Amino acid sequence: GVLERSREQLLRQTCEAVVLGVLHPRTAISLVLQVLSDAGSLLSCCLNAACMALLDAGLPLTALFCGVTCALQPDGTILLDPTARQEQEARAILTFAIASSEKKVLLATTKGSCSVEEMQQCLAAAQRATDTIFQFYRDSVRRRYSKC
Amino acid sequence: RTVEPLEYYRRFLKENCRPDGRELGEFRTTTVNIGKCLCSITTADGSALVKLGNTTVICGVKAELAAPAVDSANKGYIVPNVELPSLCAERFRSGPPGEEAQAASQFIADVIENSQMIVKEDLCIANGKLAWVLYCDIICLDYDGNLLDASVFALLAALKNVQLPLVTINEETGLSEVNLKQKNPLVIRKHPIATSFAIFDDTLLIVDPTAEEEDLATGTVTIVTDEEGRLCSVHKPGGSPLTGAKLQDCITRAITRHKEVKKLIDKVIKSITPK
């Protein structure tokens, strides 16, 4: 449907920004994502899965990226990585894909409206959270390659 | 320009201007035609034609009656649909809607939902029995970049033009009666306006890109703001990474743009309302 197309476009353009396509001419890189279960923060989960898959494939990347979802609750508190329930109750949900180099923003989508300050706060919180996620990437990759 | 388009553009960008003579932060001339006299759609309940430079987008709104969904008995429906027919640009072929059209439709649906410009409860006539469905068809007639801005603007203008007839339900027969003589305008609570930017070479941000600039750009950002300065949508579908500060610059520019566009739309609406 239309929602899937929109998500595909987001993911494709994010991956295109990091993958060094020039090193693989006349090649198609196809990324297939299958949602097994959706318990909230779906888009950032897809982004993380896509990045790790690109890592696993050994494709040359300019930077790693990770997806973070922030939910702005009605009382103004910022909640990272919300569950489906928290997403429904939230005033606004912001999803960012943040690159590992200088924590720049690769992708930004919002659902619901928020003020500019709130958006900046969510972005700052998301950038802080990327440290944890990149550490997780490193640990997973280390675990995978230490077994074989 | 044909052999080395990027170099050609870079030379202009170095001087802080663009081949068509605009500054980096300048928009193209925006014109809007609303209503049955100026805009050509006489069969639609509301219509608007927006021209952003060469990009031409027409929006037609048709209102129909339907039974509301079981789980949201007091809500009507708004169904936006963006079409990019093959007449607007060479790259679009006829057939099922391509990815760009579908992503644009989803974007418009999100903007309507996020900004709450039309509250679905306002579209309900009788709880659980009858509600309005607004089919908003946005068709691009000429694609010269910046489709999202023009579409959002056309949608807003068309919705402001919509007059819904009064519908009552006859208690005895249970049928709906449409009173075409009494028409009320649609209640539009918020006025979201979109501002698009193109990112060049990972650093430079230019406003209102043309189709040529979009092809050469390394990324795009679209910011939708409403009149209170609240962000309805930050749409950055991948593309080169941006710092938070650059994003903030975009938002400030979007807020200024909102004021300009709001003035324009108010002026046009005032000129068509019969005195």
Short mmCIF file of C-alpha atoms in Angstrom, two decimals, chain B residues 50-150:
data_model
loop_
_atom_site.label_atom_id
_atom_site.label_comp_id
_atom_site.label_asym_id
_atom_site.label_seq_id
_atom_site.Cartn_x
_atom_site.Cartn_y
_atom_site.Cartn_z
CA VAL B 50 -1.35 26.72 -7.50
CA LYS B 51 1.65 27.72 -9.58
CA LEU B 52 5.06 27.76 -7.92
CA GLY B 53 7.20 29.05 -10.76
CA ASN B 54 6.55 26.43 -13.43
CA THR B 55 5.29 23.74 -11.09
CA THR B 56 1.53 23.64 -11.53
CA VAL B 57 -0.70 21.67 -9.18
CA ILE B 58 -4.48 21.56 -9.20
CA CYS B 59 -6.52 20.24 -6.30
CA GLY B 60 -10.18 19.26 -6.45
CA VAL B 61 -12.21 18.34 -3.37
CA LYS B 62 -15.38 16.32 -3.71
CA ALA B 63 -17.59 15.63 -0.73
CA GLU B 64 -19.66 12.48 -0.57
CA LEU B 65 -21.73 10.78 2.08
CA ALA B 66 -20.85 7.48 3.68
CA ALA B 67 -21.40 5.49 6.83
CA PRO B 68 -18.62 6.01 9.36
CA ALA B 69 -16.38 3.12 10.44
CA VAL B 70 -17.60 0.98 13.31
CA ASP B 71 -14.72 1.78 15.64
CA SER B 72 -14.87 5.54 15.07
CA ALA B 73 -18.55 6.26 14.71
CA ASN B 74 -18.20 10.01 15.04
CA LYS B 75 -15.46 10.51 12.49
CA GLY B 76 -15.67 11.31 8.80
CA TYR B 77 -12.95 10.57 6.26
CA ILE B 78 -10.45 12.65 4.33
CA VAL B 79 -8.85 10.78 1.46
CA PRO B 80 -6.01 12.61 -0.28
CA ASN B 81 -4.63 11.30 -3.54
CA VAL B 82 -1.67 12.75 -5.37
CA GLU B 83 -1.37 11.94 -9.04
CA LEU B 84 1.63 12.50 -11.22
CA PRO B 85 0.27 11.86 -14.71
CA SER B 86 2.64 11.35 -17.58
CA LEU B 87 1.82 14.78 -18.96
CA CYS B 88 3.61 16.58 -16.17
CA ALA B 89 7.13 15.33 -16.79
CA GLU B 90 8.95 12.89 -19.04
CA ARG B 91 10.00 10.64 -16.22
CA PHE B 92 6.46 9.66 -15.23
CA ARG B 93 4.90 6.90 -17.26
CA SER B 94 1.20 6.17 -17.43
CA GLY B 95 -0.02 3.18 -15.45
CA PRO B 96 -0.26 2.48 -11.73
CA PRO B 97 1.04 5.30 -9.50
CA GLY B 98 4.79 5.25 -9.05
CA GLU B 99 6.65 5.48 -5.78
CA GLU B 100 6.88 9.26 -5.83
CA ALA B 101 3.12 9.71 -6.19
CA GLN B 102 2.39 7.20 -3.45
CA ALA B 103 4.94 8.70 -1.07
CA ALA B 104 3.48 12.16 -1.77
CA SER B 105 -0.06 10.88 -1.05
CA GLN B 106 1.13 9.42 2.23
CA PHE B 107 2.89 12.70 3.07
CA ILE B 108 -0.27 14.73 2.45
CA ALA B 109 -2.34 12.32 4.54
CA ASP B 110 0.20 12.66 7.35
CA VAL B 111 0.14 16.48 7.13
CA ILE B 112 -3.66 16.54 7.39
CA GLU B 113 -3.52 14.17 10.34
CA ASN B 114 -0.61 15.83 12.15
CA SER B 115 -1.75 19.41 11.77
CA GLN B 116 -5.37 18.61 12.59
CA MET B 117 -6.38 21.12 9.94
CA ILE B 118 -9.68 19.32 9.62
CA VAL B 119 -10.89 17.44 12.63
CA LYS B 120 -12.64 14.29 11.47
CA GLU B 121 -15.32 14.73 14.11
CA ASP B 122 -16.42 17.90 12.32
CA LEU B 123 -17.25 15.79 9.29
CA CYS B 124 -19.73 13.65 11.14
CA ILE B 125 -23.43 14.30 10.46
CA ALA B 126 -25.12 11.63 12.50
CA ASN B 127 -23.20 9.47 14.91
CA GLY B 128 -22.75 5.99 13.53
CA LYS B 129 -25.00 6.62 10.55
CA LEU B 130 -23.75 9.31 8.23
CA ALA B 131 -20.54 11.24 7.73
CA TRP B 132 -18.81 13.22 5.01
CA VAL B 133 -15.98 11.77 2.99
CA LEU B 134 -13.73 14.38 1.41
CA TYR B 135 -11.91 13.05 -1.62
CA CYS B 136 -9.00 15.41 -2.25
CA ASP B 137 -7.45 14.80 -5.64
CA ILE B 138 -4.19 16.62 -6.19
CA ILE B 139 -3.00 16.42 -9.76
CA CYS B 140 0.29 17.80 -10.96
CA LEU B 141 -0.02 19.45 -14.35
CA ASP B 142 3.56 20.53 -14.75
CA TYR B 143 6.41 19.16 -12.67
CA ASP B 144 9.28 21.54 -12.13
CA GLY B 145 10.39 20.51 -8.66
CA ASN B 146 8.99 21.17 -5.20
CA LEU B 147 5.87 19.06 -5.58
CA LEU B 148 5.15 18.77 -1.86
CA ASP B 149 4.99 22.51 -1.18
CA ALA B 150 2.65 23.15 -4.09
#
